[in-house]
């Protein structure tokens, strides 16, 4: 991948697929999807349970709703970033807009010291199996320009983080599945354990 324009794709665990587009040294677009045995409504429930995002996504340390209106919320989140041997924390204020009948949740960064803009869209579609397909598209434009090579490194890091976010969301939704029938009680539901935290996890800037 060059630092001007290129695409990178990866297949992650549990059937997750993601494609990264990286352009002009500071703009990233990622598209990903994964299938879940949880119902559409359950996944949407997890996504819009903003105060508990820190229990679902490992990249988020805390999440707090600061304003709430019908089908809309402003959420202040604190997360963690890692770049090579450096690490730290960040804060971002995100506007969430909910279109539950259509299975859509939109995110927009209202305040960030890292991005000129960040927009995301979650789409949850029911499957005939009774489960659902989780799709996520996010576009981020960084402030300033990156040194040669760092943009390529971050593209790979964002893909890894997106893989983790999708698997964590899937696992959180599937933990809410009903208990197995008594004759199968020896079999347990599969268990496992981020905007939206992935977007800022690789930079260090003051809030």
Short mmCIF file of N, CA and C in Angstrom, two decimals, residues 106-207:
data_model
loop_
_atom_site.label_atom_id
_atom_site.label_comp_id
_atom_site.label_asym_id
_atom_site.label_seq_id
_atom_site.Cartn_x
_atom_site.Cartn_y
_atom_site.Cartn_z
N UNK A 106 -26.57 5.95 12.97
CA UNK A 106 -25.56 6.82 12.37
C UNK A 106 -24.76 7.50 13.47
N UNK A 107 -23.46 7.66 13.23
CA UNK A 107 -22.60 8.37 14.19
C UNK A 107 -21.87 9.51 13.49
N UNK A 108 -21.70 10.61 14.22
CA UNK A 108 -21.00 11.79 13.68
C UNK A 108 -20.21 12.44 14.80
N UNK A 109 -18.93 12.64 14.59
CA UNK A 109 -18.07 13.26 15.60
C UNK A 109 -18.34 14.76 15.66
N UNK A 110 -18.77 15.24 16.83
CA UNK A 110 -19.06 16.66 17.01
C UNK A 110 -17.82 17.44 17.44
N UNK A 111 -16.92 16.79 18.16
CA UNK A 111 -15.73 17.47 18.66
C UNK A 111 -14.57 16.49 18.70
N UNK A 112 -13.47 16.87 18.06
CA UNK A 112 -12.31 16.00 18.02
C UNK A 112 -11.06 16.82 17.73
N UNK A 113 -10.00 16.50 18.45
CA UNK A 113 -8.72 17.14 18.17
C UNK A 113 -7.94 16.37 17.11
N UNK A 114 -8.49 15.28 16.63
CA UNK A 114 -7.80 14.41 15.68
C UNK A 114 -8.38 14.52 14.28
N UNK A 115 -9.71 14.59 14.19
CA UNK A 115 -10.36 14.50 12.89
C UNK A 115 -11.02 15.81 12.46
N UNK A 116 -10.90 16.11 11.16
CA UNK A 116 -11.74 17.14 10.58
C UNK A 116 -13.18 16.64 10.53
N UNK A 117 -13.34 15.35 10.27
CA UNK A 117 -14.68 14.77 10.19
C UNK A 117 -14.60 13.27 10.42
N UNK A 118 -15.65 12.75 11.03
CA UNK A 118 -15.80 11.30 11.13
C UNK A 118 -17.28 10.98 11.09
N UNK A 119 -17.67 10.09 10.19
CA UNK A 119 -19.05 9.67 10.06
C UNK A 119 -19.11 8.15 9.92
N UNK A 120 -20.07 7.56 10.61
CA UNK A 120 -20.23 6.11 10.56
C UNK A 120 -21.68 5.72 10.38
N UNK A 121 -21.90 4.55 9.86
CA UNK A 121 -23.26 4.02 9.70
C UNK A 121 -23.26 2.53 9.99
N UNK A 122 -24.13 2.13 10.91
CA UNK A 122 -24.39 0.72 11.19
C UNK A 122 -25.69 0.34 10.53
N UNK A 123 -25.70 -0.82 9.86
CA UNK A 123 -26.93 -1.37 9.28
C UNK A 123 -27.08 -2.81 9.78
N UNK A 124 -28.24 -3.13 10.33
CA UNK A 124 -28.50 -4.46 10.83
C UNK A 124 -29.67 -5.03 10.04
N UNK A 125 -29.44 -6.17 9.36
CA UNK A 125 -30.45 -6.76 8.48
C UNK A 125 -30.77 -8.17 8.95
N UNK A 126 -32.06 -8.46 9.10
CA UNK A 126 -32.49 -9.79 9.52
C UNK A 126 -32.19 -10.82 8.44
N UNK A 127 -31.85 -12.04 8.86
CA UNK A 127 -31.60 -13.17 7.97
C UNK A 127 -32.68 -14.22 8.16
N UNK A 128 -32.87 -15.06 7.14
CA UNK A 128 -33.89 -16.10 7.22
C UNK A 128 -33.62 -17.08 8.35
N UNK A 129 -32.38 -17.20 8.73
CA UNK A 129 -31.99 -18.12 9.80
C UNK A 129 -32.52 -17.68 11.16
N UNK A 130 -32.97 -16.42 11.24
CA UNK A 130 -33.40 -15.86 12.52
C UNK A 130 -32.37 -14.93 13.12
N UNK A 131 -31.15 -15.00 12.60
CA UNK A 131 -30.10 -14.10 13.04
C UNK A 131 -30.08 -12.83 12.22
N UNK A 132 -28.92 -12.22 12.09
CA UNK A 132 -28.85 -10.96 11.35
C UNK A 132 -27.45 -10.76 10.78
N UNK A 133 -27.34 -9.84 9.84
CA UNK A 133 -26.05 -9.40 9.30
C UNK A 133 -25.77 -8.00 9.81
N UNK A 134 -24.60 -7.82 10.41
CA UNK A 134 -24.16 -6.53 10.93
C UNK A 134 -23.21 -5.91 9.93
N UNK A 135 -23.53 -4.73 9.43
CA UNK A 135 -22.68 -4.02 8.47
C UNK A 135 -22.29 -2.66 9.05
N UNK A 136 -21.06 -2.25 8.81
CA UNK A 136 -20.55 -0.99 9.33
C UNK A 136 -19.72 -0.29 8.26
N UNK A 137 -20.00 1.00 8.04
CA UNK A 137 -19.21 1.83 7.14
C UNK A 137 -18.80 3.08 7.91
N UNK A 138 -17.52 3.42 7.89
CA UNK A 138 -17.04 4.61 8.60
C UNK A 138 -16.01 5.33 7.74
N UNK A 139 -16.11 6.65 7.70
CA UNK A 139 -15.15 7.49 6.96
C UNK A 139 -14.57 8.51 7.92
N UNK A 140 -13.24 8.62 7.92
CA UNK A 140 -12.54 9.55 8.82
C UNK A 140 -11.54 10.37 8.02
N UNK A 141 -11.50 11.67 8.29
CA UNK A 141 -10.51 12.56 7.67
C UNK A 141 -9.68 13.18 8.78
N UNK A 142 -8.38 12.90 8.75
CA UNK A 142 -7.48 13.36 9.80
C UNK A 142 -7.10 14.82 9.60
N UNK A 143 -6.78 15.48 10.71
CA UNK A 143 -6.19 16.81 10.65
C UNK A 143 -4.71 16.68 10.29
N UNK A 144 -4.22 17.62 9.47
CA UNK A 144 -2.81 17.60 9.11
C UNK A 144 -2.49 16.45 8.17
N UNK A 145 -1.19 16.24 7.94
CA UNK A 145 -0.73 15.16 7.08
C UNK A 145 0.17 14.23 7.87
N UNK A 146 0.17 12.97 7.45
CA UNK A 146 0.96 11.97 8.15
C UNK A 146 2.34 11.81 7.52
N UNK A 147 3.36 11.50 8.30
CA UNK A 147 4.67 11.19 7.74
C UNK A 147 4.58 9.97 6.84
N UNK A 148 5.43 9.87 5.81
CA UNK A 148 5.41 8.70 4.93
C UNK A 148 5.53 7.42 5.73
N UNK A 149 4.71 6.45 5.40
CA UNK A 149 4.77 5.16 6.08
C UNK A 149 3.80 5.04 7.24
N UNK A 150 3.55 6.14 7.96
CA UNK A 150 2.66 6.07 9.12
C UNK A 150 1.21 5.85 8.68
N UNK A 151 0.81 6.46 7.57
CA UNK A 151 -0.55 6.27 7.07
C UNK A 151 -0.82 4.81 6.75
N UNK A 152 0.15 4.13 6.14
CA UNK A 152 0.02 2.72 5.82
C UNK A 152 -0.08 1.88 7.09
N UNK A 153 0.73 2.22 8.07
CA UNK A 153 0.69 1.51 9.36
C UNK A 153 -0.67 1.65 10.02
N UNK A 154 -1.21 2.88 10.01
CA UNK A 154 -2.50 3.12 10.65
C UNK A 154 -3.64 2.42 9.92
N UNK A 155 -3.55 2.31 8.59
CA UNK A 155 -4.58 1.60 7.84
C UNK A 155 -4.68 0.16 8.32
N UNK A 156 -3.53 -0.50 8.49
CA UNK A 156 -3.53 -1.86 9.01
C UNK A 156 -4.04 -1.94 10.44
N UNK A 157 -3.70 -0.95 11.25
CA UNK A 157 -4.15 -0.92 12.63
C UNK A 157 -5.66 -0.73 12.71
N UNK A 158 -6.20 0.16 11.85
CA UNK A 158 -7.65 0.38 11.83
C UNK A 158 -8.39 -0.89 11.44
N UNK A 159 -7.84 -1.64 10.48
CA UNK A 159 -8.46 -2.90 10.08
C UNK A 159 -8.50 -3.88 11.25
N UNK A 160 -7.40 -3.96 11.98
CA UNK A 160 -7.35 -4.87 13.14
C UNK A 160 -8.35 -4.44 14.20
N UNK A 161 -8.46 -3.13 14.42
CA UNK A 161 -9.39 -2.62 15.42
C UNK A 161 -10.83 -2.86 14.99
N UNK A 162 -11.12 -2.68 13.71
CA UNK A 162 -12.47 -2.93 13.21
C UNK A 162 -12.85 -4.40 13.38
N UNK A 163 -11.91 -5.28 13.13
CA UNK A 163 -12.13 -6.71 13.32
C UNK A 163 -12.54 -6.99 14.77
N UNK A 164 -11.82 -6.37 15.70
CA UNK A 164 -12.11 -6.56 17.12
C UNK A 164 -13.49 -6.01 17.49
N UNK A 165 -13.82 -4.83 16.98
CA UNK A 165 -15.12 -4.19 17.27
C UNK A 165 -16.28 -5.08 16.82
N UNK A 166 -16.19 -5.59 15.58
CA UNK A 166 -17.28 -6.40 15.05
C UNK A 166 -17.46 -7.68 15.85
N UNK A 167 -16.36 -8.32 16.21
CA UNK A 167 -16.43 -9.56 16.98
C UNK A 167 -16.97 -9.29 18.39
N UNK A 168 -16.58 -8.17 18.99
CA UNK A 168 -17.07 -7.84 20.33
C UNK A 168 -18.56 -7.53 20.32
N UNK A 169 -19.04 -6.83 19.28
CA UNK A 169 -20.47 -6.55 19.17
C UNK A 169 -21.26 -7.83 18.98
N UNK A 170 -20.81 -8.67 18.08
CA UNK A 170 -21.46 -9.96 17.84
C UNK A 170 -21.54 -10.78 19.12
N UNK A 171 -20.44 -10.86 19.85
CA UNK A 171 -20.40 -11.65 21.08
C UNK A 171 -21.34 -11.08 22.14
N UNK A 172 -21.37 -9.75 22.28
CA UNK A 172 -22.24 -9.12 23.28
C UNK A 172 -23.71 -9.41 22.98
N UNK A 173 -24.09 -9.35 21.70
CA UNK A 173 -25.48 -9.63 21.32
C UNK A 173 -25.82 -11.10 21.56
N UNK A 174 -24.90 -11.99 21.23
CA UNK A 174 -25.17 -13.42 21.37
C UNK A 174 -25.18 -13.87 22.83
N UNK A 175 -24.55 -13.10 23.71
CA UNK A 175 -24.65 -13.42 25.13
C UNK A 175 -26.06 -13.22 25.67
N UNK A 176 -26.86 -12.47 24.92
CA UNK A 176 -28.24 -12.21 25.35
C UNK A 176 -29.23 -13.24 24.81
N UNK A 177 -28.73 -14.26 24.10
CA UNK A 177 -29.62 -15.30 23.58
C UNK A 177 -30.24 -16.08 24.73
N UNK A 178 -31.46 -16.63 24.54
CA UNK A 178 -32.10 -17.43 25.60
C UNK A 178 -31.24 -18.63 25.97
N UNK A 179 -31.43 -19.11 27.20
CA UNK A 179 -30.70 -20.29 27.65
C UNK A 179 -31.10 -21.49 26.81
N UNK A 180 -30.21 -22.46 26.68
CA UNK A 180 -30.49 -23.67 25.94
C UNK A 180 -31.58 -24.47 26.65
N UNK A 181 -32.28 -25.34 25.91
CA UNK A 181 -33.33 -26.18 26.48
C UNK A 181 -32.71 -27.11 27.51
N UNK A 182 -33.50 -27.60 28.52
CA UNK A 182 -32.97 -28.44 29.60
C UNK A 182 -32.20 -29.65 29.11
N UNK A 183 -32.69 -30.32 28.02
CA UNK A 183 -31.99 -31.51 27.54
C UNK A 183 -30.63 -31.18 26.95
N UNK A 184 -30.39 -29.92 26.70
CA UNK A 184 -29.10 -29.52 26.14
C UNK A 184 -28.34 -28.61 27.09
N UNK A 185 -28.67 -28.69 28.38
CA UNK A 185 -28.11 -27.71 29.30
C UNK A 185 -26.61 -27.87 29.47
N UNK A 186 -26.05 -29.00 29.01
CA UNK A 186 -24.60 -29.15 29.08
C UNK A 186 -23.90 -28.30 28.04
N UNK A 187 -24.69 -27.83 27.03
CA UNK A 187 -24.12 -26.98 25.99
C UNK A 187 -24.40 -25.54 26.35
N UNK A 188 -23.40 -24.72 26.39
CA UNK A 188 -23.56 -23.32 26.75
C UNK A 188 -23.50 -22.46 25.52
N UNK A 189 -24.16 -21.30 25.60
CA UNK A 189 -24.09 -20.34 24.50
C UNK A 189 -22.66 -19.85 24.35
N UNK A 190 -22.27 -19.50 23.12
CA UNK A 190 -20.92 -18.99 22.91
C UNK A 190 -20.79 -17.64 23.58
N UNK A 191 -19.65 -17.38 24.21
CA UNK A 191 -19.41 -16.13 24.91
C UNK A 191 -18.14 -15.50 24.38
N UNK A 192 -18.13 -14.19 24.41
CA UNK A 192 -16.94 -13.44 24.00
C UNK A 192 -17.06 -12.04 24.52
N UNK A 193 -16.08 -11.26 24.24
CA UNK A 193 -16.18 -9.93 24.79
C UNK A 193 -15.79 -8.85 23.79
N UNK A 194 -15.40 -1.75 19.47
CA UNK A 194 -15.42 -0.50 19.27
C UNK A 194 -15.30 -0.54 18.96
N UNK A 195 -17.13 5.68 16.34
CA UNK A 195 -17.32 5.34 16.78
C UNK A 195 -17.72 6.76 16.46
N UNK A 196 -17.34 2.45 18.48
CA UNK A 196 -17.01 3.70 17.83
C UNK A 196 -15.64 4.19 18.28
N UNK A 197 -15.03 3.42 19.29
CA UNK A 197 -13.73 3.89 19.78
C UNK A 197 -12.59 3.72 18.81
N UNK A 198 -12.73 2.84 17.79
CA UNK A 198 -11.59 2.56 16.91
C UNK A 198 -11.05 3.80 16.22
N UNK A 199 -11.92 4.78 15.96
CA UNK A 199 -11.51 5.89 15.12
C UNK A 199 -10.39 6.72 15.71
N UNK A 200 -10.21 6.69 17.05
CA UNK A 200 -9.18 7.54 17.64
C UNK A 200 -8.14 6.75 18.43
N UNK A 201 -8.13 5.43 18.27
CA UNK A 201 -7.29 4.64 19.16
C UNK A 201 -5.81 4.70 18.84
N UNK A 202 -5.41 5.38 17.79
CA UNK A 202 -4.01 5.33 17.38
C UNK A 202 -3.32 6.69 17.34
N UNK A 203 -3.87 7.67 18.05
CA UNK A 203 -3.24 8.99 18.08
C UNK A 203 -3.21 9.54 19.48
N UNK A 204 -2.29 10.45 19.73
CA UNK A 204 -2.22 11.12 21.02
C UNK A 204 -2.38 12.61 20.82
N UNK A 205 -3.51 13.14 21.33
CA UNK A 205 -3.75 14.57 21.30
C UNK A 205 -4.53 14.95 22.55
N UNK A 206 -4.39 16.18 22.99
CA UNK A 206 -5.13 16.63 24.16
C UNK A 206 -6.58 16.94 23.76
N UNK A 207 -7.50 16.72 24.67
CA UNK A 207 -8.92 17.02 24.45
C UNK A 207 -9.15 18.53 24.47
#
